[in-house]
Amino acid sequence: LRVQSRIAPTSLDPTDPSQPDTVARRAISALVFDTLVTTDARGLLRPALAVAWQADPGNQRWKFVLRPDVKFHDGSPLAPEAVGASLREANPTWKIFPEADAIVIERDAPAPNLAAELARPRNAIVKRDSDALAGTGPFAIRSFTSGKHLTLAANEDSWAGRPYLDTIEVDFGKTGRDQLIALDSGRVDLADVSPDQTARATTGARHLLTSQPVELIGLVFTHDAQSPEDRALRSALALSIDRASVRHVILQSSGDTTAALLPEWISGYSFVFPDAQNLPLARQKRAELRQAPTLTIAYDPSDPFAQVVAERVILNAKDAGLTLQTTSSATPDLRLVRISLDTADPQLALGQIASQFNLAAPRFASSSSDAIYEAENAALQSQRVIPLFYLPATYLLGPNVRSVRLSLLGIPDLANTWLGAPPQ
Amino acid sequence: MNFRRKLLTVFALTVFVSVGAVAWIIANVTRRAFERQDEQRTAALIAQFQHGYNQRAADIARRIDAIATSEAATRVALSLSHGPTEAGEYLREASPLAESHRLDYLEFLDAEGHILSSAQAPAKFGYIDSALHDLHALDGKAPFLKIEELPESTALGLFAVRSNNAADRPMYVVGGEHLDRSFLSSLELPQGMHTALYQVAAPGFSAQALTDPGPNWKPLDALAPLLAQAQSSGREASQLIHWSSDAAEDETLDAIPLKGEGDKTLAVLLVSNSRRPYVELKRRIESAALFVGGAGILVAILLSTWAAARVTRPVEQLAEAAREVAAGNLTAHVDVTSPDEIGELAQAFNRMTTELLEQKDRLVQTERVAAWRELARRLAHELKNPLFPLQLTVENLVRAREQNPQMFEEIFPESAQTLLTEISNLKAIIGRFGEFSKMPQPQWQRVDLNQLAQGVVRLFQAQFRAGEPTAINAQLELASDLPAIAADPELLHRALSNLVLNAMDAMPQGGALTVRTRPRAEGVAIEIADTGSGMTPEECERIFTPYYTSKQHGTGLGLAIVQSVVSDHHGKISVHSEAGRGATFLIELPMNLDKLSSAAAAPPRVEPRT
């Protein structure tokens, strides 16, 4: 299978914090590394490297029984010590003990979602040698050229069974234009494309594969609101943004507009946060301000979609009488941020969003939807973030690619994908 | 100010004013020439700018025409006419076309002016370009200037509008180029000139709106008045701007307003002309003028000194000779060195002194003869009085001896007494003349004038009382603070005695004689006043002339002796009198104390007194 990707990772280690946390990165990681627990298409936890797990009363001490006869790609067995070492690398504060054919994890506070936490890609089990990584996934790393190319080979001893594909060749750092040309010329079988490319990409013989909205795009303020005027200014800015036009024109109706942190398919209530533009009210709030300082906004300059969104936000804000200015400064007033959810668990997802938006950690009174709503609403009331869109993970498939399924979080299941003859 | 300085001042001023006037005229002519050159260069540059502008406008129009009639534009226009479509379909249309046609700006607009696709601002989809009020009117027209609203800024561009009418409703293509540094750099600028473009974005001056300012343009705020004038008037404006204290940094800036639709000024083309060549030439002229002026003044000094010397030296000689003449030296003579007016003046002066000398000699001769005549007359008169009794007495004695010897014996003693008396008178007359001719030099010693005055009055006290009841009342009014002076007491005594005798003669009927002394600033004064018959002014004028007397029996030598004594004491005598109201003689004497030391060193007088 020949794959082209927009990302250009310099490391395949799923815990490496220097690598952008994107769906595409997780898709690569999922081919090589397994987690103890995984999530099925309905969002339910399923056994992976752990066949059973159990929590003591209070949910502070968890025991995970490891799948037997699993080997890393280098041939070494999946021992509890290796699992513990891998998890400690990703979670230095956890207390992890090997115990016969299991590992025991102790947390300082009750952790009812620990199993779901272990389903996150960052908690994949990795055996780290001096200069090589080994996993237990369906494919093993054959060669890796940082930021450019990756060759994966089928893991003959995969605990889930040998994948259909023998090898996967991944070219990194490709633009959407490169991907489309490569697909049209038959040089690529699969490409992860930007959502704003989808309309153009779906022409011809290409097949589009779209996930649930899993990527949140939002404006994040660097600092908390300092005064009532500051709050009014942020309200005016939020009200001035015409999300619908951006979705309609730039995203070509893919993805969702949102004023919520969690996507509708996870929370089920995101519609209660209005996301429509209200320019009169925005102007009114602006008029109530004695003066509105010029706000600086930063975005990833290598991301064309982010650039267009930022410019549109600037134009919308101008219509409301606000002045925004782009900046490359490290300390802008606003930052356009993209977050790819790595969990379907609402509490964990909200925690991930809060963490990556630098919001206060959400507090949940219970695991109920009301408690999640309260926590999300509190995060939004802080006015540190203006959610804009939820975008799906989007892949273009060549005509001979068969049986590609996406997980809830947009990860393609290439272990069960196979290549057939192109249609005549 | 003397003549020489006046001459020097006039020469220097003449040179200075002449050189200054010439320098000023040259500087003005030069300035006008440079201004004309600046105007010509600016006009040429504006023409060049206009030519480049027109060429670029034609090129832009051609490229927009090509895009408007392209397959891509036709496809979009037809797609629009088929009803609502996904606006995102057109979003990326403009950018590659702009790139392929080398346009900075390119937008597709629907019939209502909504932006379908924008190369320069993709996020502006759906917005209406507020600068394009009437697309239909602009369609096909010549390119025009327009301020393009970008997400975060504005930019000045040269735009053209063309429509694609393949469908029922037109679709407009609006595109153009940024009017930036590259546009200005295409102009061929002469040395010392610079161009910049100011985009009129908002009221007031903004340095950020200025493209490619000149290297010396600091602070940029100095441009604000010129730009404001060009914007408000809509016409070309010019201003001389001083960028620093160095005048060579000055520049003449011309501001040419560039207008867009509706005659609105959208930008201002700034053309600067450096004043450095003019200022440097002006400085050279000033330096030359200063040098020439300085050299001229130096020459003027030398010339004026020479000329003044030629003119003033004879004049000064004349003045010196005149002073000598005034001092009594009638032999003063001036050299005649030139045949001009000064020479004539010198000749006239010499003639004058010669004539004065001759006249003096004649006068002296005349006076000498007159004096001798007066002396002879006086002598004759004085001698005639005693000679006549002598003659009568001798004739009586002769006749008595011949006619009556007894009688001779009787009258002989009496006649002999008369003869002796008259002979004594003759001797007295001769003695007085001899005394006047032998006036001795003063023997200096310290003298108390009060004491001297008291001694004189005391000497004549008996005679004052002799004439009772017609006695003379003598009074002494002596100053107690009278200082001692250096004088000859005997000569002064004689002088005072003469004055007292004169006063007594003036008061035959008695009267008052007052002798006063008083100190003066530089000596002492003594007055002898009487209440006698007094003198007329004419008598007062001649009274000190030797041998002049107003009395019947005087020799006329008394007051002459007094004046001689006073003069020998370096003093001064004067008289104040009116007829019938007495007379007052005033003698003013200096201290003469310096004579005491010389008197002590001098040998004593051995001449016997008579």
PDB file of N, CA and C in Angstrom, chain A residues 341-401:
ATOM      1  N   LEU A 341      -8.913  14.903  18.621  1.00  0.00           N
ATOM      2  CA  LEU A 341      -9.295  14.113  19.789  1.00  0.00           C
ATOM      3  C   LEU A 341      -8.651  12.734  19.677  1.00  0.00           C
ATOM      4  N   ASP A 342      -8.126  12.284  20.799  1.00  0.00           N
ATOM      5  CA  ASP A 342      -7.531  10.947  20.791  1.00  0.00           C
ATOM      6  C   ASP A 342      -8.338   9.984  21.649  1.00  0.00           C
ATOM      7  N   THR A 343      -9.502  10.431  22.035  1.00  0.00           N
ATOM      8  CA  THR A 343     -10.355   9.556  22.824  1.00  0.00           C
ATOM      9  C   THR A 343     -11.810   9.922  22.573  1.00  0.00           C
ATOM     10  N   ALA A 344     -12.650   8.929  22.662  1.00  0.00           N
ATOM     11  CA  ALA A 344     -14.085   9.178  22.504  1.00  0.00           C
ATOM     12  C   ALA A 344     -14.756   9.321  23.852  1.00  0.00           C
ATOM     13  N   ASP A 345     -13.987   9.125  24.923  1.00  0.00           N
ATOM     14  CA  ASP A 345     -14.547   9.294  26.256  1.00  0.00           C
ATOM     15  C   ASP A 345     -14.763  10.782  26.516  1.00  0.00           C
ATOM     16  N   PRO A 346     -15.988  11.196  26.814  1.00  0.00           N
ATOM     17  CA  PRO A 346     -16.257  12.640  26.949  1.00  0.00           C
ATOM     18  C   PRO A 346     -15.410  13.312  28.023  1.00  0.00           C
ATOM     19  N   GLN A 347     -15.240  12.656  29.147  1.00  0.00           N
ATOM     20  CA  GLN A 347     -14.456  13.291  30.204  1.00  0.00           C
ATOM     21  C   GLN A 347     -12.987  13.416  29.783  1.00  0.00           C
ATOM     22  N   LEU A 348     -12.463  12.314  29.224  1.00  0.00           N
ATOM     23  CA  LEU A 348     -11.065  12.377  28.779  1.00  0.00           C
ATOM     24  C   LEU A 348     -10.891  13.371  27.636  1.00  0.00           C
ATOM     25  N   ALA A 349     -11.878  13.393  26.744  1.00  0.00           N
ATOM     26  CA  ALA A 349     -11.786  14.318  25.613  1.00  0.00           C
ATOM     27  C   ALA A 349     -11.816  15.765  26.092  1.00  0.00           C
ATOM     28  N   LEU A 350     -12.705  16.035  27.051  1.00  0.00           N
ATOM     29  CA  LEU A 350     -12.760  17.401  27.587  1.00  0.00           C
ATOM     30  C   LEU A 350     -11.458  17.751  28.315  1.00  0.00           C
ATOM     31  N   GLY A 351     -10.918  16.752  29.006  1.00  0.00           N
ATOM     32  CA  GLY A 351      -9.638  16.982  29.664  1.00  0.00           C
ATOM     33  C   GLY A 351      -8.536  17.245  28.649  1.00  0.00           C
ATOM     34  N   GLN A 352      -8.553  16.450  27.548  1.00  0.00           N
ATOM     35  CA  GLN A 352      -7.543  16.677  26.500  1.00  0.00           C
ATOM     36  C   GLN A 352      -7.666  18.078  25.929  1.00  0.00           C
ATOM     37  N   ILE A 353      -8.900  18.493  25.626  1.00  0.00           N
ATOM     38  CA  ILE A 353      -9.113  19.834  25.047  1.00  0.00           C
ATOM     39  C   ILE A 353      -8.654  20.914  26.024  1.00  0.00           C
ATOM     40  N   ALA A 354      -9.062  20.728  27.289  1.00  0.00           N
ATOM     41  CA  ALA A 354      -8.681  21.738  28.287  1.00  0.00           C
ATOM     42  C   ALA A 354      -7.167  21.816  28.409  1.00  0.00           C
ATOM     43  N   SER A 355      -6.537  20.654  28.383  1.00  0.00           N
ATOM     44  CA  SER A 355      -5.084  20.636  28.522  1.00  0.00           C
ATOM     45  C   SER A 355      -4.421  21.335  27.335  1.00  0.00           C
ATOM     46  N   GLN A 356      -4.878  21.019  26.133  1.00  0.00           N
ATOM     47  CA  GLN A 356      -4.212  21.580  24.954  1.00  0.00           C
ATOM     48  C   GLN A 356      -4.592  23.045  24.709  1.00  0.00           C
ATOM     49  N   PHE A 357      -5.727  23.477  25.244  1.00  0.00           N
ATOM     50  CA  PHE A 357      -6.099  24.893  25.156  1.00  0.00           C
ATOM     51  C   PHE A 357      -5.607  25.688  26.365  1.00  0.00           C
ATOM     52  N   ASN A 358      -4.893  25.023  27.230  1.00  0.00           N
ATOM     53  CA  ASN A 358      -4.397  25.670  28.456  1.00  0.00           C
ATOM     54  C   ASN A 358      -5.537  26.200  29.323  1.00  0.00           C
ATOM     55  N   LEU A 359      -6.632  25.461  29.351  1.00  0.00           N
ATOM     56  CA  LEU A 359      -7.748  25.825  30.231  1.00  0.00           C
ATOM     57  C   LEU A 359      -7.563  25.110  31.564  1.00  0.00           C
ATOM     58  N   ALA A 360      -8.327  25.541  32.520  1.00  0.00           N
ATOM     59  CA  ALA A 360      -8.303  24.853  33.809  1.00  0.00           C
ATOM     60  C   ALA A 360      -8.830  23.428  33.623  1.00  0.00           C
ATOM     61  N   ALA A 361      -8.238  22.489  34.347  1.00  0.00           N
ATOM     62  CA  ALA A 361      -8.674  21.085  34.222  1.00  0.00           C
ATOM     63  C   ALA A 361     -10.150  20.985  34.628  1.00  0.00           C
ATOM     64  N   PRO A 362     -10.956  20.355  33.803  1.00  0.00           N
ATOM     65  CA  PRO A 362     -12.393  20.281  34.127  1.00  0.00           C
ATOM     66  C   PRO A 362     -12.640  19.404  35.362  1.00  0.00           C
ATOM     67  N   ARG A 363     -13.651  19.799  36.084  1.00  0.00           N
ATOM     68  CA  ARG A 363     -14.053  19.027  37.276  1.00  0.00           C
ATOM     69  C   ARG A 363     -15.428  18.422  37.004  1.00  0.00           C
ATOM     70  N   PHE A 364     -15.508  17.129  37.248  1.00  0.00           N
ATOM     71  CA  PHE A 364     -16.755  16.428  36.977  1.00  0.00           C
ATOM     72  C   PHE A 364     -17.357  15.973  38.302  1.00  0.00           C
ATOM     73  N   ALA A 365     -18.597  16.383  38.509  1.00  0.00           N
ATOM     74  CA  ALA A 365     -19.279  15.958  39.731  1.00  0.00           C
ATOM     75  C   ALA A 365     -19.620  14.467  39.667  1.00  0.00           C
ATOM     76  N   SER A 366     -19.863  13.987  38.461  1.00  0.00           N
ATOM     77  CA  SER A 366     -20.174  12.569  38.274  1.00  0.00           C
ATOM     78  C   SER A 366     -19.835  12.234  36.827  1.00  0.00           C
ATOM     79  N   SER A 367     -20.192  11.083  36.418  1.00  0.00           N
ATOM     80  CA  SER A 367     -19.941  10.695  35.033  1.00  0.00           C
ATOM     81  C   SER A 367     -21.161  10.932  34.153  1.00  0.00           C
ATOM     82  N   SER A 368     -22.147  11.634  34.686  1.00  0.00           N
ATOM     83  CA  SER A 368     -23.375  11.871  33.934  1.00  0.00           C
ATOM     84  C   SER A 368     -23.167  12.942  32.867  1.00  0.00           C
ATOM     85  N   SER A 369     -24.105  13.003  31.918  1.00  0.00           N
ATOM     86  CA  SER A 369     -24.040  14.021  30.869  1.00  0.00           C
ATOM     87  C   SER A 369     -24.169  15.418  31.450  1.00  0.00           C
ATOM     88  N   ASP A 370     -24.991  15.540  32.489  1.00  0.00           N
ATOM     89  CA  ASP A 370     -25.166  16.860  33.116  1.00  0.00           C
ATOM     90  C   ASP A 370     -23.833  17.367  33.682  1.00  0.00           C
ATOM     91  N   ALA A 371     -23.123  16.444  34.302  1.00  0.00           N
ATOM     92  CA  ALA A 371     -21.852  16.852  34.902  1.00  0.00           C
ATOM     93  C   ALA A 371     -20.853  17.250  33.817  1.00  0.00           C
ATOM     94  N   ILE A 372     -20.888  16.507  32.709  1.00  0.00           N
ATOM     95  CA  ILE A 372     -19.981  16.856  31.607  1.00  0.00           C
ATOM     96  C   ILE A 372     -20.354  18.219  31.017  1.00  0.00           C
ATOM     97  N   TYR A 373     -21.673  18.441  30.868  1.00  0.00           N
ATOM     98  CA  TYR A 373     -22.135  19.733  30.356  1.00  0.00           C
ATOM     99  C   TYR A 373     -21.692  20.870  31.282  1.00  0.00           C
ATOM    100  N   GLU A 374     -21.873  20.646  32.594  1.00  0.00           N
ATOM    101  CA  GLU A 374     -21.485  21.684  33.549  1.00  0.00           C
ATOM    102  C   GLU A 374     -19.996  22.019  33.405  1.00  0.00           C
ATOM    103  N   ALA A 375     -19.215  20.977  33.278  1.00  0.00           N
ATOM    104  CA  ALA A 375     -17.761  21.194  33.165  1.00  0.00           C
ATOM    105  C   ALA A 375     -17.416  21.917  31.860  1.00  0.00           C
ATOM    106  N   GLU A 376     -18.066  21.514  30.783  1.00  0.00           N
ATOM    107  CA  GLU A 376     -17.777  22.158  29.498  1.00  0.00           C
ATOM    108  C   GLU A 376     -18.259  23.601  29.495  1.00  0.00           C
ATOM    109  N   ASN A 377     -19.435  23.805  30.051  1.00  0.00           N
ATOM    110  CA  ASN A 377     -19.977  25.171  30.105  1.00  0.00           C
ATOM    111  C   ASN A 377     -19.073  26.082  30.948  1.00  0.00           C
ATOM    112  N   ALA A 378     -18.568  25.523  32.037  1.00  0.00           N
ATOM    113  CA  ALA A 378     -17.672  26.321  32.874  1.00  0.00           C
ATOM    114  C   ALA A 378     -16.415  26.698  32.092  1.00  0.00           C
ATOM    115  N   ALA A 379     -15.914  25.737  31.306  1.00  0.00           N
ATOM    116  CA  ALA A 379     -14.717  26.029  30.506  1.00  0.00           C
ATOM    117  C   ALA A 379     -15.004  27.114  29.474  1.00  0.00           C
ATOM    118  N   LEU A 380     -16.178  27.057  28.878  1.00  0.00           N
ATOM    119  CA  LEU A 380     -16.522  28.080  27.873  1.00  0.00           C
ATOM    120  C   LEU A 380     -16.764  29.441  28.524  1.00  0.00           C
ATOM    121  N   GLN A 381     -17.357  29.418  29.712  1.00  0.00           N
ATOM    122  CA  GLN A 381     -17.633  30.685  30.390  1.00  0.00           C
ATOM    123  C   GLN A 381     -16.351  31.437  30.754  1.00  0.00           C
ATOM    124  N   SER A 382     -15.255  30.733  30.811  1.00  0.00           N
ATOM    125  CA  SER A 382     -13.997  31.412  31.117  1.00  0.00           C
ATOM    126  C   SER A 382     -13.577  32.337  29.980  1.00  0.00           C
ATOM    127  N   GLN A 383     -14.195  32.126  28.797  1.00  0.00           N
ATOM    128  CA  GLN A 383     -13.907  32.963  27.621  1.00  0.00           C
ATOM    129  C   GLN A 383     -12.443  32.907  27.218  1.00  0.00           C
ATOM    130  N   ARG A 384     -11.801  31.811  27.497  1.00  0.00           N
ATOM    131  CA  ARG A 384     -10.434  31.622  27.031  1.00  0.00           C
ATOM    132  C   ARG A 384     -10.412  31.054  25.625  1.00  0.00           C
ATOM    133  N   VAL A 385     -11.552  30.487  25.199  1.00  0.00           N
ATOM    134  CA  VAL A 385     -11.549  29.802  23.919  1.00  0.00           C
ATOM    135  C   VAL A 385     -12.836  30.114  23.160  1.00  0.00           C
ATOM    136  N   ILE A 386     -12.701  30.251  21.853  1.00  0.00           N
ATOM    137  CA  ILE A 386     -13.860  30.403  20.969  1.00  0.00           C
ATOM    138  C   ILE A 386     -13.831  29.229  19.987  1.00  0.00           C
ATOM    139  N   PRO A 387     -14.620  28.168  20.255  1.00  0.00           N
ATOM    140  CA  PRO A 387     -14.639  27.040  19.316  1.00  0.00           C
ATOM    141  C   PRO A 387     -15.218  27.483  17.973  1.00  0.00           C
ATOM    142  N   LEU A 388     -14.654  26.950  16.907  1.00  0.00           N
ATOM    143  CA  LEU A 388     -15.107  27.367  15.576  1.00  0.00           C
ATOM    144  C   LEU A 388     -15.673  26.196  14.761  1.00  0.00           C
ATOM    145  N   PHE A 389     -14.881  25.164  14.599  1.00  0.00           N
ATOM    146  CA  PHE A 389     -15.293  24.059  13.720  1.00  0.00           C
ATOM    147  C   PHE A 389     -14.844  22.726  14.320  1.00  0.00           C
ATOM    148  N   TYR A 390     -15.596  21.701  13.944  1.00  0.00           N
ATOM    149  CA  TYR A 390     -15.146  20.329  14.157  1.00  0.00           C
ATOM    150  C   TYR A 390     -14.978  19.702  12.788  1.00  0.00           C
ATOM    151  N   LEU A 391     -13.798  19.240  12.503  1.00  0.00           N
ATOM    152  CA  LEU A 391     -13.516  18.692  11.176  1.00  0.00           C
ATOM    153  C   LEU A 391     -13.315  17.188  11.261  1.00  0.00           C
ATOM    154  N   PRO A 392     -13.724  16.495  10.228  1.00  0.00           N
ATOM    155  CA  PRO A 392     -13.491  15.049  10.214  1.00  0.00           C
ATOM    156  C   PRO A 392     -12.073  14.749   9.728  1.00  0.00           C
ATOM    157  N   ALA A 393     -11.657  13.523   9.984  1.00  0.00           N
ATOM    158  CA  ALA A 393     -10.439  13.034   9.334  1.00  0.00           C
ATOM    159  C   ALA A 393     -10.856  12.536   7.963  1.00  0.00           C
ATOM    160  N   THR A 394     -10.107  12.961   6.941  1.00  0.00           N
ATOM    161  CA  THR A 394     -10.529  12.687   5.571  1.00  0.00           C
ATOM    162  C   THR A 394      -9.400  12.001   4.812  1.00  0.00           C
ATOM    163  N   TYR A 395      -9.763  10.936   4.124  1.00  0.00           N
ATOM    164  CA  TYR A 395      -8.758  10.191   3.351  1.00  0.00           C
ATOM    165  C   TYR A 395      -9.275  10.023   1.929  1.00  0.00           C
ATOM    166  N   LEU A 396      -8.371  10.055   1.037  1.00  0.00           N
ATOM    167  CA  LEU A 396      -8.699   9.746  -0.362  1.00  0.00           C
ATOM    168  C   LEU A 396      -8.103   8.380  -0.691  1.00  0.00           C
ATOM    169  N   LEU A 397      -8.900   7.561  -1.298  1.00  0.00           N
ATOM    170  CA  LEU A 397      -8.464   6.207  -1.609  1.00  0.00           C
ATOM    171  C   LEU A 397      -8.361   6.034  -3.111  1.00  0.00           C
ATOM    172  N   GLY A 398      -7.403   5.271  -3.476  1.00  0.00           N
ATOM    173  CA  GLY A 398      -7.274   4.910  -4.876  1.00  0.00           C
ATOM    174  C   GLY A 398      -8.342   3.859  -5.234  1.00  0.00           C
ATOM    175  N   PRO A 399      -8.513   3.637  -6.481  1.00  0.00           N
ATOM    176  CA  PRO A 399      -9.601   2.751  -6.905  1.00  0.00           C
ATOM    177  C   PRO A 399      -9.389   1.275  -6.538  1.00  0.00           C
ATOM    178  N   ASN A 400      -8.190   0.886  -6.203  1.00  0.00           N
ATOM    179  CA  ASN A 400      -7.949  -0.528  -5.925  1.00  0.00           C
ATOM    180  C   ASN A 400      -7.858  -0.847  -4.442  1.00  0.00           C
ATOM    181  N   VAL A 401      -8.125   0.118  -3.624  1.00  0.00           N
ATOM    182  CA  VAL A 401      -8.041  -0.106  -2.185  1.00  0.00           C
ATOM    183  C   VAL A 401      -9.387  -0.647  -1.705  1.00  0.00           C
TER     184      VAL A 401
END
